[in-house]
Coordinates of C-alpha atoms in Angstrom, one line a residue:
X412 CA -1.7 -33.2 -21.3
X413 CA -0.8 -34.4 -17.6
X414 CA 1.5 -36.4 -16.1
X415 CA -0.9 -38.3 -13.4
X416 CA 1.8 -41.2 -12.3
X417 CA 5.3 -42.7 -11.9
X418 CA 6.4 -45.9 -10.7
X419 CA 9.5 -46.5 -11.0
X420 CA 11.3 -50.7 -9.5
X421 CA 14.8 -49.7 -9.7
X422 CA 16.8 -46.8 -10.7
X423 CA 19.8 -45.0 -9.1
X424 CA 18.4 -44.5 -5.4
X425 CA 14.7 -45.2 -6.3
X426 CA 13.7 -48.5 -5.4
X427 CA 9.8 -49.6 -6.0
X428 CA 8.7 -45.8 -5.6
X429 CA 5.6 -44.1 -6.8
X430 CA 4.7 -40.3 -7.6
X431 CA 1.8 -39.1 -7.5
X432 CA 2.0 -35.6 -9.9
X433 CA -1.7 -34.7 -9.8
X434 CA -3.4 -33.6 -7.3
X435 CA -6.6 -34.5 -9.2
X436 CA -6.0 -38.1 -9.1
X437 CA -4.6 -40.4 -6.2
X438 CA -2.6 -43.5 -7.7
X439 CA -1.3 -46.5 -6.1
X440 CA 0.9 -49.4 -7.1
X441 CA 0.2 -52.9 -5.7
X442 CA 3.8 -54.7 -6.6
X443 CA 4.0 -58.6 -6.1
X444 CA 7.0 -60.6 -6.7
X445 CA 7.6 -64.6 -7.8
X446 CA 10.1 -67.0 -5.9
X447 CA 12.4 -65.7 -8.9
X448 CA 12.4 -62.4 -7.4
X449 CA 10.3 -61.2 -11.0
X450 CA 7.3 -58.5 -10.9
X451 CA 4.3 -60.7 -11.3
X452 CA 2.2 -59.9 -14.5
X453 CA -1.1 -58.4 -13.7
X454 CA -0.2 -56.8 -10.6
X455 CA -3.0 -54.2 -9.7
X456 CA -3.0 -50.2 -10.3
X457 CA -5.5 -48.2 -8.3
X458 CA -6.9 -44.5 -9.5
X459 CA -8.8 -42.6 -7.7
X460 CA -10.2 -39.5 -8.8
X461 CA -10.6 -37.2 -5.6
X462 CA -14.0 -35.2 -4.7
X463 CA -14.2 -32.2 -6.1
X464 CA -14.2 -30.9 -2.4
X465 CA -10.7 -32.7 -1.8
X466 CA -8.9 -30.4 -4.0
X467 CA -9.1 -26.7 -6.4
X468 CA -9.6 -27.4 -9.4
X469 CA -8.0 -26.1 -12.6
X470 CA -5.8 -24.0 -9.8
X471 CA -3.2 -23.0 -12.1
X472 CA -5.8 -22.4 -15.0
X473 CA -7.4 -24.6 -17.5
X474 CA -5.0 -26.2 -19.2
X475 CA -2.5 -25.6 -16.9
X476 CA -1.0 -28.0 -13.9
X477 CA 2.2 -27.3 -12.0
X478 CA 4.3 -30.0 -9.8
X479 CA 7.2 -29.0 -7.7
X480 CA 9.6 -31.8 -6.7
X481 CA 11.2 -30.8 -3.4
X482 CA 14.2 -32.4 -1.0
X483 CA 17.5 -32.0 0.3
X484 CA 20.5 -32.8 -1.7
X485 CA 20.8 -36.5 -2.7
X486 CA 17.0 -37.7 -2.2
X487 CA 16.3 -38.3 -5.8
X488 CA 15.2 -35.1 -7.3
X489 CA 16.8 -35.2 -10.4
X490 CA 16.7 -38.7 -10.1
X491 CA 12.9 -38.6 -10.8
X492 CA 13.0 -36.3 -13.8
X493 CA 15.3 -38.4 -15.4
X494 CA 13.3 -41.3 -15.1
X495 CA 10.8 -39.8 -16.5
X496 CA 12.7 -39.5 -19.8
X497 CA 14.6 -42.8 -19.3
X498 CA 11.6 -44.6 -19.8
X499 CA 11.9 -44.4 -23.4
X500 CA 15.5 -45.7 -23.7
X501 CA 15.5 -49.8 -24.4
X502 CA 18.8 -50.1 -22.2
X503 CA 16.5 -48.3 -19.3
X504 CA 13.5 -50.7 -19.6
X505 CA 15.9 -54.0 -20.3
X506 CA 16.9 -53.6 -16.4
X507 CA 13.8 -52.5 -14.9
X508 CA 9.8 -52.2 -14.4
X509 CA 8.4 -48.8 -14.8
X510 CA 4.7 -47.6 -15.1
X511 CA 3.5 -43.9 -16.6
X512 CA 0.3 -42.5 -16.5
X513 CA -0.9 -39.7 -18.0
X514 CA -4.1 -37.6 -19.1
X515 CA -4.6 -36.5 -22.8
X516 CA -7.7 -34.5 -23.1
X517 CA -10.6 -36.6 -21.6
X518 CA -8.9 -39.6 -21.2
X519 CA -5.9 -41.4 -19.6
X520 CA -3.6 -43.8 -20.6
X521 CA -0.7 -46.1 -19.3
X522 CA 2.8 -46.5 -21.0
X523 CA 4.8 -49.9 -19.4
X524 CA 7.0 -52.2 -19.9
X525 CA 4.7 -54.9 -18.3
X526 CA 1.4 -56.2 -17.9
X527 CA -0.2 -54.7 -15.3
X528 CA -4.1 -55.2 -13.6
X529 CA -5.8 -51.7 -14.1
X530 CA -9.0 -49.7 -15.3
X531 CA -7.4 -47.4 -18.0
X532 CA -5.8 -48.2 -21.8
X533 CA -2.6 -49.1 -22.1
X534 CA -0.6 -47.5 -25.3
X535 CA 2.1 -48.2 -26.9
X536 CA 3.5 -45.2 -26.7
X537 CA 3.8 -41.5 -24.7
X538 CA 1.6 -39.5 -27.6
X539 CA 2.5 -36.5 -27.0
X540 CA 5.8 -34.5 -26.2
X541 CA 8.0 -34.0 -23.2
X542 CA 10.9 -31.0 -23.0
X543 CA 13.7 -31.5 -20.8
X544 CA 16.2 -28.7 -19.7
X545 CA 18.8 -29.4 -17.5
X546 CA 20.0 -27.2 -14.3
X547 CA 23.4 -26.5 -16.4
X548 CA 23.9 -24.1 -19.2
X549 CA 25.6 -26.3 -21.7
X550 CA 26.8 -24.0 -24.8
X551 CA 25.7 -27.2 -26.8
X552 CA 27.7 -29.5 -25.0
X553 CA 25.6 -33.0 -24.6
X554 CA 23.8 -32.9 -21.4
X555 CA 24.3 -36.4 -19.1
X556 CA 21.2 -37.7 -17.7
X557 CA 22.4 -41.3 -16.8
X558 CA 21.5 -43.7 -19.4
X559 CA 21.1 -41.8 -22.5
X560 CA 22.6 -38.5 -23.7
X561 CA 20.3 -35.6 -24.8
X562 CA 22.2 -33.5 -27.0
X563 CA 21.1 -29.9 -27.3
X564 CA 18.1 -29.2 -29.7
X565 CA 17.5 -32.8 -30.3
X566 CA 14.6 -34.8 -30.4
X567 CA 14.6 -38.4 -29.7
X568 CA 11.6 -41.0 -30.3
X569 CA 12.9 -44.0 -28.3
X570 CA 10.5 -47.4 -27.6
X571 CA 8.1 -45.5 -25.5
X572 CA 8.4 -41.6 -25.1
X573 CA 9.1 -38.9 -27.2
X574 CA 10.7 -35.8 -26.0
X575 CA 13.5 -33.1 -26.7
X576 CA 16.6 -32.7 -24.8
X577 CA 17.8 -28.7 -24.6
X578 CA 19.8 -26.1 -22.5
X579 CA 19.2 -22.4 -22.4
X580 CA 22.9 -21.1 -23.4
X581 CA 23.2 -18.4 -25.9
X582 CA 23.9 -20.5 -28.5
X583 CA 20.5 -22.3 -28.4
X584 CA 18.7 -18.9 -27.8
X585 CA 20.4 -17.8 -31.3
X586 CA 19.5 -21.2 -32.6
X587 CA 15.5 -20.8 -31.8
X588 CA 15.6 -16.8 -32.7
X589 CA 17.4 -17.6 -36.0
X590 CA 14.9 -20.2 -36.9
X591 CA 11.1 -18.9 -35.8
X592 CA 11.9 -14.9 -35.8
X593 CA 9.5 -14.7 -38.4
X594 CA 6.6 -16.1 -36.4
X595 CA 7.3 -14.1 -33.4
X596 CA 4.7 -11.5 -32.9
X597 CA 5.8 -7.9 -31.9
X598 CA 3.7 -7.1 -29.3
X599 CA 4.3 -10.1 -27.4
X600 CA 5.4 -9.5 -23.9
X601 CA 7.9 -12.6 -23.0
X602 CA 8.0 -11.7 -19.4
X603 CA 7.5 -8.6 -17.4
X604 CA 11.4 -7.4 -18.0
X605 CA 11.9 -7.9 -21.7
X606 CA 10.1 -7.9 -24.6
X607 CA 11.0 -11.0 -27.8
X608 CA 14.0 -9.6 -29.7
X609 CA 12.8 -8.5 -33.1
X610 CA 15.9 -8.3 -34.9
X611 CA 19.3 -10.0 -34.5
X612 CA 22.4 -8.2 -36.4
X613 CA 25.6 -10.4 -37.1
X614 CA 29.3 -9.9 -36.6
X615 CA 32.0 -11.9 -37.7
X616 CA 33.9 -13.3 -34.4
X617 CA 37.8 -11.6 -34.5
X618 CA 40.6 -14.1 -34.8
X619 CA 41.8 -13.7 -31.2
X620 CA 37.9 -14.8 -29.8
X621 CA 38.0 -17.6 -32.2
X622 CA 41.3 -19.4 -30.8
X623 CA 40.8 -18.4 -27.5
X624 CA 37.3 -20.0 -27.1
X625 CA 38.5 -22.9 -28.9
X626 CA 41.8 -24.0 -27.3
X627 CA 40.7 -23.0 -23.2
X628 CA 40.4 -26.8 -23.4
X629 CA 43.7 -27.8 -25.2
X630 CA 46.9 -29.1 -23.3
X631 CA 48.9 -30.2 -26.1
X632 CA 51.0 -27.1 -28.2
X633 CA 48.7 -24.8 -27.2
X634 CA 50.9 -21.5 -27.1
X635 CA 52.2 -22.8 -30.9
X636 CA 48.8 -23.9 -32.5
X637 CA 47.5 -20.0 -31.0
X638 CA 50.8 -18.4 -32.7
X639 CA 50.2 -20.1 -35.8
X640 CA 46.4 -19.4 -36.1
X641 CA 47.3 -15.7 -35.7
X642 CA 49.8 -15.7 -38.2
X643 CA 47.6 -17.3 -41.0
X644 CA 46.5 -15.2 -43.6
X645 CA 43.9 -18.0 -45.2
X646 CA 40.4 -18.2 -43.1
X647 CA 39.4 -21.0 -44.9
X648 CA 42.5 -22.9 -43.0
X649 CA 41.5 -20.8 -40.0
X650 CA 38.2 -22.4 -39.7
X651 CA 39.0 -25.6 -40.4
X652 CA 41.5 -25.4 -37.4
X653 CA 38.5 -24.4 -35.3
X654 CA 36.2 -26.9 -37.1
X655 CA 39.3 -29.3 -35.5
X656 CA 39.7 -28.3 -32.3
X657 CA 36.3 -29.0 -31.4
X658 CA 36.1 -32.1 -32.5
X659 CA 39.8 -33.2 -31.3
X660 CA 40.7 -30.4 -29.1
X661 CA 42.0 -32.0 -25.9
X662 CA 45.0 -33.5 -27.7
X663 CA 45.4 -32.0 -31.4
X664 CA 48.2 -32.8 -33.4
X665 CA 50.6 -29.9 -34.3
X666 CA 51.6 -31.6 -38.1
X667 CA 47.5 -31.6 -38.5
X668 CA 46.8 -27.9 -37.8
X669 CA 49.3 -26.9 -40.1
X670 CA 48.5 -29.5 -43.1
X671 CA 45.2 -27.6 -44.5
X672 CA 44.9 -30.6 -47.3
X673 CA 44.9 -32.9 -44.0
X674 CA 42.7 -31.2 -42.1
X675 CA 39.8 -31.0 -45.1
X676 CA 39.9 -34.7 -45.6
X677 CA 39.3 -35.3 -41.4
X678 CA 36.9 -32.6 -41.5
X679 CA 35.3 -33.5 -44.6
X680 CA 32.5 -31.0 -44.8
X681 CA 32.1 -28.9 -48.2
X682 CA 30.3 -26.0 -46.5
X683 CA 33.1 -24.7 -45.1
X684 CA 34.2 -22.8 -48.1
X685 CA 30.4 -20.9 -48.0
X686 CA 31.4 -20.4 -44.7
X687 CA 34.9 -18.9 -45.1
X688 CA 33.2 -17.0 -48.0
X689 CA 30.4 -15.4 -45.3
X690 CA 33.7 -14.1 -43.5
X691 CA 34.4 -12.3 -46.9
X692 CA 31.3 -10.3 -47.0
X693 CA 30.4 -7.3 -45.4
X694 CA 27.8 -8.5 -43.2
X695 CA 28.7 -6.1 -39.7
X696 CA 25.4 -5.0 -38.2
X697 CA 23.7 -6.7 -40.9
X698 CA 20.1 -7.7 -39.8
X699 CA 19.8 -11.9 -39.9
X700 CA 16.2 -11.0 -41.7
X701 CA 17.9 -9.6 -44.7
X702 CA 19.6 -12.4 -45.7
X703 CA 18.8 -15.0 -47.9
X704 CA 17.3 -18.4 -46.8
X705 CA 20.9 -20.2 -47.8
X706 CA 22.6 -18.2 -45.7
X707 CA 20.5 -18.1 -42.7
X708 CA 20.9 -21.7 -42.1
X709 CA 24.7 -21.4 -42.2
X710 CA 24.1 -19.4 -39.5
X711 CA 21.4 -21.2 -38.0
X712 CA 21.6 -24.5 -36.0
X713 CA 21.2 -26.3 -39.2
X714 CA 24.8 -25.1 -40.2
X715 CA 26.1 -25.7 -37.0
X716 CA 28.9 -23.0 -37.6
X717 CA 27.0 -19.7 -35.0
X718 CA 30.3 -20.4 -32.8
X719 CA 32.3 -18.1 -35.7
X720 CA 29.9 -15.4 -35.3
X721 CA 28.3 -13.2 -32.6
X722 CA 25.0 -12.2 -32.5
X723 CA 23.6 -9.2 -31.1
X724 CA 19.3 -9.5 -29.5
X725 CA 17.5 -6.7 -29.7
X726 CA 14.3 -5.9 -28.8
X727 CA 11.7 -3.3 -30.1
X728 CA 12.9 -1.0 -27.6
X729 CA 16.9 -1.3 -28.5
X730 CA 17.4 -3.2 -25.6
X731 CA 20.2 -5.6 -26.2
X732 CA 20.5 -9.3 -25.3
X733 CA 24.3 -8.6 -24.0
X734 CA 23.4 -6.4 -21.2
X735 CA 20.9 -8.3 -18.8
X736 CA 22.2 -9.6 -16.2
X737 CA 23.3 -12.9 -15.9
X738 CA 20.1 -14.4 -13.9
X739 CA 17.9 -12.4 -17.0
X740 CA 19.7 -14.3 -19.7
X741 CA 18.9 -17.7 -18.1
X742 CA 15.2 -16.7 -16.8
X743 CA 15.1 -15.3 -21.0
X744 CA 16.2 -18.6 -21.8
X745 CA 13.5 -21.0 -19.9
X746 CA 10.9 -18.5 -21.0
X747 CA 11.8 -18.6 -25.0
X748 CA 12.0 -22.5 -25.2
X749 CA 8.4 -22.5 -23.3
X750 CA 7.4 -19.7 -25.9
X751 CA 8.7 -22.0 -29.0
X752 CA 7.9 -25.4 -27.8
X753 CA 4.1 -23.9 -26.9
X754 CA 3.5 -22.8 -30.4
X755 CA 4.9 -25.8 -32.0
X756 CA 3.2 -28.3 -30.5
X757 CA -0.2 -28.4 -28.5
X758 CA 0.0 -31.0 -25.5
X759 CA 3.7 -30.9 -23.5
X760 CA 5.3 -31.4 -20.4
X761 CA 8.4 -29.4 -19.5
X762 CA 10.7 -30.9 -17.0
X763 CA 12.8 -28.4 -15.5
X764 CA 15.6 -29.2 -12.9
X765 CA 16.5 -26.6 -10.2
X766 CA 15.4 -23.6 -12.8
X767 CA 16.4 -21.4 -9.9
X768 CA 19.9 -21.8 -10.0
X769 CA 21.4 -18.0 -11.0
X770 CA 18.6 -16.4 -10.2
X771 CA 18.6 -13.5 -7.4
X772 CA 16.2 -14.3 -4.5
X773 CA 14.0 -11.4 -6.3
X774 CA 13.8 -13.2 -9.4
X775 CA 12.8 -16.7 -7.5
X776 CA 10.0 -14.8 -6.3
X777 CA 8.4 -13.9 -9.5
X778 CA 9.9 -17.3 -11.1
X779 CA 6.4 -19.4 -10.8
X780 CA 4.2 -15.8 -11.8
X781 CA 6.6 -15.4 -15.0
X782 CA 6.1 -18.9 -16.0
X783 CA 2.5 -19.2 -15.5
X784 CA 1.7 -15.6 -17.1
X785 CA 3.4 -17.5 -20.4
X786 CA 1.7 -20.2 -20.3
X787 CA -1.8 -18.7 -19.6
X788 CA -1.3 -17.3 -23.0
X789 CA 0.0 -20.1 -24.7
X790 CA -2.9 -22.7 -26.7
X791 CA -2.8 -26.3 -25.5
X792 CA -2.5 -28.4 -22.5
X793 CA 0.8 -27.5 -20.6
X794 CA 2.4 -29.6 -17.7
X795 CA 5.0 -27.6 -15.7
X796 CA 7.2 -29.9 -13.6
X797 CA 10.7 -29.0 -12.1
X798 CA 12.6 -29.9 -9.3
X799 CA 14.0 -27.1 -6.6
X800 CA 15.3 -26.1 -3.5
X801 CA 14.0 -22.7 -3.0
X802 CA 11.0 -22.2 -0.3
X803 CA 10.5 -18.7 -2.6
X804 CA 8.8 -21.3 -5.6
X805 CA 7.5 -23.0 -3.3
X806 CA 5.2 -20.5 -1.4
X807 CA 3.6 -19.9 -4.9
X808 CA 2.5 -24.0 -5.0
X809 CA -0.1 -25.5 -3.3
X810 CA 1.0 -28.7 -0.5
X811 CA -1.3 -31.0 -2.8
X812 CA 0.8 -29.9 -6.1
X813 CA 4.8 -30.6 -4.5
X814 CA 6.3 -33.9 -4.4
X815 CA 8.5 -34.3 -1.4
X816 CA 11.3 -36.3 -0.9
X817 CA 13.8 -37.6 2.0
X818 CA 15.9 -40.5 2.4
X819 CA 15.3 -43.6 4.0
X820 CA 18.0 -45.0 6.3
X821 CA 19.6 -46.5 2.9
X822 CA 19.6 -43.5 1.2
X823 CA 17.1 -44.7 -1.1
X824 CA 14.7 -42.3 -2.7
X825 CA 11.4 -42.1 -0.3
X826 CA 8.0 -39.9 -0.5
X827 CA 7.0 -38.3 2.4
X828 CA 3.5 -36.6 3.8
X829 CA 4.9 -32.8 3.3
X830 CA 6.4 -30.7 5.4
X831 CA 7.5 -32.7 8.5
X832 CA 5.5 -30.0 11.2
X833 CA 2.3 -30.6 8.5
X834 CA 2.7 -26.6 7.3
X835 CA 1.0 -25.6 4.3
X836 CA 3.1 -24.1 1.7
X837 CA 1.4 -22.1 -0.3
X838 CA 1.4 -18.2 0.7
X839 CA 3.7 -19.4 3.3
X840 CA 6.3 -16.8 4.3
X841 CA 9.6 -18.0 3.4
X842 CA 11.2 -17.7 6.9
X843 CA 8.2 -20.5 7.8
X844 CA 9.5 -22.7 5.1
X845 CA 12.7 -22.5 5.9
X846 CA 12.5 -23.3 9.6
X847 CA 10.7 -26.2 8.8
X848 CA 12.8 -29.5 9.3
X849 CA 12.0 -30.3 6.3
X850 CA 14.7 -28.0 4.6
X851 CA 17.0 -26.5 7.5
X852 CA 17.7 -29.4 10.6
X853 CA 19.8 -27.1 12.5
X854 CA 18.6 -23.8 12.6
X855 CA 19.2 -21.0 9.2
X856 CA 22.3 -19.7 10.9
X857 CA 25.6 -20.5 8.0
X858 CA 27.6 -23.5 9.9
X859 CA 30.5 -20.7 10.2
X860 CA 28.4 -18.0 12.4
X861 CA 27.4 -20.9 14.3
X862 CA 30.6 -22.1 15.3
X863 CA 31.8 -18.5 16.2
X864 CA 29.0 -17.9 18.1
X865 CA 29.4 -21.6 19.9
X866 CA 33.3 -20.3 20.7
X867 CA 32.0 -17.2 22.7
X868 CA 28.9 -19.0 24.1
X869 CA 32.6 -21.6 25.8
X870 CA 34.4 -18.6 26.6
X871 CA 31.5 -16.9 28.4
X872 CA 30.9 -19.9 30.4
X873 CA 34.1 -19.9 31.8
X874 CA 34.6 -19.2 35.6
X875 CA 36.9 -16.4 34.6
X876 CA 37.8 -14.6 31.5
X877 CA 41.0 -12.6 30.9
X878 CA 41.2 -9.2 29.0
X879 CA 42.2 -10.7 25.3
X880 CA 39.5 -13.0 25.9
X881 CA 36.6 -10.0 27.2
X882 CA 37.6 -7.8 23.9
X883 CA 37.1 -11.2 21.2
X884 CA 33.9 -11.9 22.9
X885 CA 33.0 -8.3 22.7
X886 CA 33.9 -7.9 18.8
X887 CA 31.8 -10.7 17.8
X888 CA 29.3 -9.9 19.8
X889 CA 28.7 -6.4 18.2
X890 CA 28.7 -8.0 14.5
X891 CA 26.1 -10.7 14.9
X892 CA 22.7 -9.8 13.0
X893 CA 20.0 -11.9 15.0
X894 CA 18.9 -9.4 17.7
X895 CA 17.8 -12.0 20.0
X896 CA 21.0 -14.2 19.9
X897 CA 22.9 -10.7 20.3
X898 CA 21.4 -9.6 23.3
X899 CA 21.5 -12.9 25.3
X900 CA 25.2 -12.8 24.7
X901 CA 25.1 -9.7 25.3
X902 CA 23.6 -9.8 28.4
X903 CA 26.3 -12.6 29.4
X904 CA 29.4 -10.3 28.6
X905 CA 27.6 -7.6 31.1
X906 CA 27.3 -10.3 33.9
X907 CA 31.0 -11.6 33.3
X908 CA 31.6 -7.7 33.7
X909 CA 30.0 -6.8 36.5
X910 CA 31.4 -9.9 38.3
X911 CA 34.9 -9.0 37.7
X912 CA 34.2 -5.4 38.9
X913 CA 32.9 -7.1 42.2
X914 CA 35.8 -9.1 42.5
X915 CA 37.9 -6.1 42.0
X916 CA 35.5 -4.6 45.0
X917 CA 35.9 -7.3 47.1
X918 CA 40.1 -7.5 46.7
X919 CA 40.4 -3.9 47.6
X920 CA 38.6 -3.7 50.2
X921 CA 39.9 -6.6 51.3
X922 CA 43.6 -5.2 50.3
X923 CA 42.5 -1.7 52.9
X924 CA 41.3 -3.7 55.9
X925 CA 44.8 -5.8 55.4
X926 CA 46.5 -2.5 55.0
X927 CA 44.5 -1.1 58.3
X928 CA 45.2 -4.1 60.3
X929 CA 49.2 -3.8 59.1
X930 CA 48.9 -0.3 60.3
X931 CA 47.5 -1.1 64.0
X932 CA 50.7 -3.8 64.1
X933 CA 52.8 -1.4 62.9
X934 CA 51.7 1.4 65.5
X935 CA 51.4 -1.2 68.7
X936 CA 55.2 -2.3 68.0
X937 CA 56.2 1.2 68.8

């Protein structure tokens, strides 16, 4: 399944905008409006399928396409993505006109909230599923996307799409492992760093890491309600404290944490006994696979209680989840929803936004190679789309695959012809797509060099320097890293140099033809 076309009338800085996410296909938009300021009914859609000789195809495999959505802060990125999934919330499509197209097998298909003039069906609804994850690790917080909220392993069917909303912290990774660990295969290589964790052994969270991961966010009696939690000998009262504080944590009431009677009727849940009763049992280092299917989902997301317990990943090879480093974790993350998602359901489009962020410039390198190596042995049609900033995914994507962005003098949301000196991206060397306009106006020197390096270019253009002033220029001089600005200041110091050293000439010789010409006085006066 593909993602061929977006049009968007009006939402957040994208004002009657196409994108065009194929480079198979070429789509256009012919809005008309009434005196009433209304989108006319019938308005015309144009497709054009390119020549086979105006593009590669099946470049990323198959059943494979991959879109990059590129531009500087504030262009719409994001913006874009979330449309995309907006288009399925009523409050969305009540204050706007929007037009998808997509390809599902051999055909393609148009999901809109109006009539529109155009050579392909028009369903009622997106068939097939789309996977969001947002640029910020959420621990199962609800993720903001404008008008709707996409809670963490949820899946929402709204008027016209269907998709999942997700994050990659540990608590979803636990969630997914807990759940499919059975129909992971053993020999299946995730990603060239780490193979699947195989088993997953529980520990029962210490009273300490319960509070103090529960009350970081508290600012009323929060020394007392921590004193009184460690004091208590009942962990059923414990955990219903817990249970509280994440549901009214900014503001608990002291009479409440205290009141166990009170706090069962506002947390009303009757699991929470099997819970307190897990805590009981000797379950340290206890493989999750072991225990029965009641229990697992206690500890599973269909419980909702993992935040009293900590889980250890480990692989075939006793590698443990706890000791990659932080970029690995979220890279491990991306790649295990792709892996789930992929053998779940057969036609999907994953929208990832800015899946660089945490990653070392290494890891941005392989990012596009890791993603495509999954999916290449993954069954089903597979859409990759994500927004980014980093030239080092883009060198991996073909100019005809990237969306790129800029601002119009509004700010609003425009698409522009690629890169603005019309490089090609793909291959590139980063260095190239970094110069470019495009990304970097004024040079890839940090704003803070530059103005250092602005301060001695002043100070050496001065008629004359003094001695404080020689040694500063000097210092920063000998600590700058670009050899060519280096040696042209460089070469400016010398000259301010040797000039002083023929001033200095000039005054004493000038000083020993005074001093002669005092002597010949001195000598005719006698």
């Amino acid at each position: 399944m593909e993602l061929v076309y977006l049009w968007v009338e009006d939402y957040k800085n994208i004002h009657k905008q196409g994108f065009n996410f194929s480079p198979r296909f070429e789509c256009k938009f012919y809005d008309e409006y009434g005196e009433d300021g209304k989108l006319k009914d019938d308005c015309k859609l144009e497709i054009i399928e390119k020549k086979d000789d105006e593009y590669i195809k099946d470049f990323f495999g198959e059943n494979i396409n991959v879109t990059a959505i590129v531009g500087k802060n504030g262009s719409g990125k994001s913006s874009v993505l979330n449309a995309i999934i907006n288009c399925g919330v009523k409050s969305f499509f009540d204050e706007t006109n929007f037009i998808l197209v997509y390809q599902s097998e051999d055909e393609r298909f148009y999901v809109s909230d109006t009539e529109i003039k155009t050579s392909i069906q028009k369903v009622d609804n997106f068939k097939d599923l789309i996977i969001y994850i947002d640029r910020v690790e959420h621990s199962g917080l609800p993720i903001d996307t404008g008008a709707t909220k996409l809670s963490s392993f949820k899946r929402y069917k709204q008027a016209f799409i269907n998709y999942m909303g997700v994050d990659t912290s540990r608590e979803i990774i636990v969630n997914l492992l807990v759940a499919e660990l059975g129909k992971i295969d053993s020999s299946f290589e995730l990603s060239t760093f780490m193979y699947l964790p195989n088993r997953i052994t529980i520990e029962v969270k210490s009273p300490e890491k319960l509070i103090g991961s529960n009350i970081s966010y508290t600012s009323k009696h929060r020394q007392e309600i921590e004193d009184y939690f460690m004091k208590l000998s009942d962990i059923e009262h414990q955990i219903l404290i817990i249970e509280y504080l994440r549901k009214h944590g900014r503001e608990p009431e002291l009479n409440i944490i205290k009141d166990k009677e009170k706090l069962q009727q506002i947390i009303n849940d009757t699991n929470i006994s099997k819970i307190s009763n897990l805590y009981y049992r000797p379950i340290d280092n206890k493989y999750i696979n072991d225990l029965t299917e009641e229990d697992k989902k206690m500890y599973a997301r269909e419980g909702g209680y993992n935040h009293l317990f900590e889980f250890y990943l480990i692989d075939e090879k006793d590698r443990n989840y706890n000791n990659l480093s932080h970029g690995e974790k979220v890279l491990f993350g991306q790649l295990l929803n792709i892996y789930f998602y992929s053998i779940n359901h057969s036609n999907k489009i994953f929208l990832f936004d800015e899946p660089e962020i945490s990653l070392h410039p290494d890891w941005q390198k392989k990012y596009i190679s890791e993603v495509y190596n999954l999916l290449e042995k993954m069954e089903g049609n597979n859409h990759f789309i994500f927004s980014s900033h980093s030239p080092f995914l883009l060198s991996d994507i073909p100019k005809q695959n990237i969306i790129f962005l800029d601002k119009d003098e509004k700010g609003n949301c425009k698409v522009v012809d690629g890169l603005k000196d019309k490089k090609q991206t793909f291959g590139a060397n980063i260095h190239t797509l970094l110069s470019d306009s495009f990304f970097m106006e004024d040079g890839l020197l940090g704003e803070f060099a530059k103005s250092k390096i602005d301060g001695v270019i002043k100070l050496l253009n001065k008629e004359k320097l003094d001695k404080k002033e020689l040694k500063y220029c000097e210092q920063i001089i000998s600590i700058i890293g670009e050899p060519i600005v280096k040696n042209q200041l460089q070469r400016m110091l010398d000259s301010k140099r040797l000039k002083k050293v023929d001033e200095i000439d000039v005054i004493k010789k000038s000083m020993k033809e005074m001093q002669k010409r005092l002597d010949e006085l001195e000598n005719d006066k006698s």
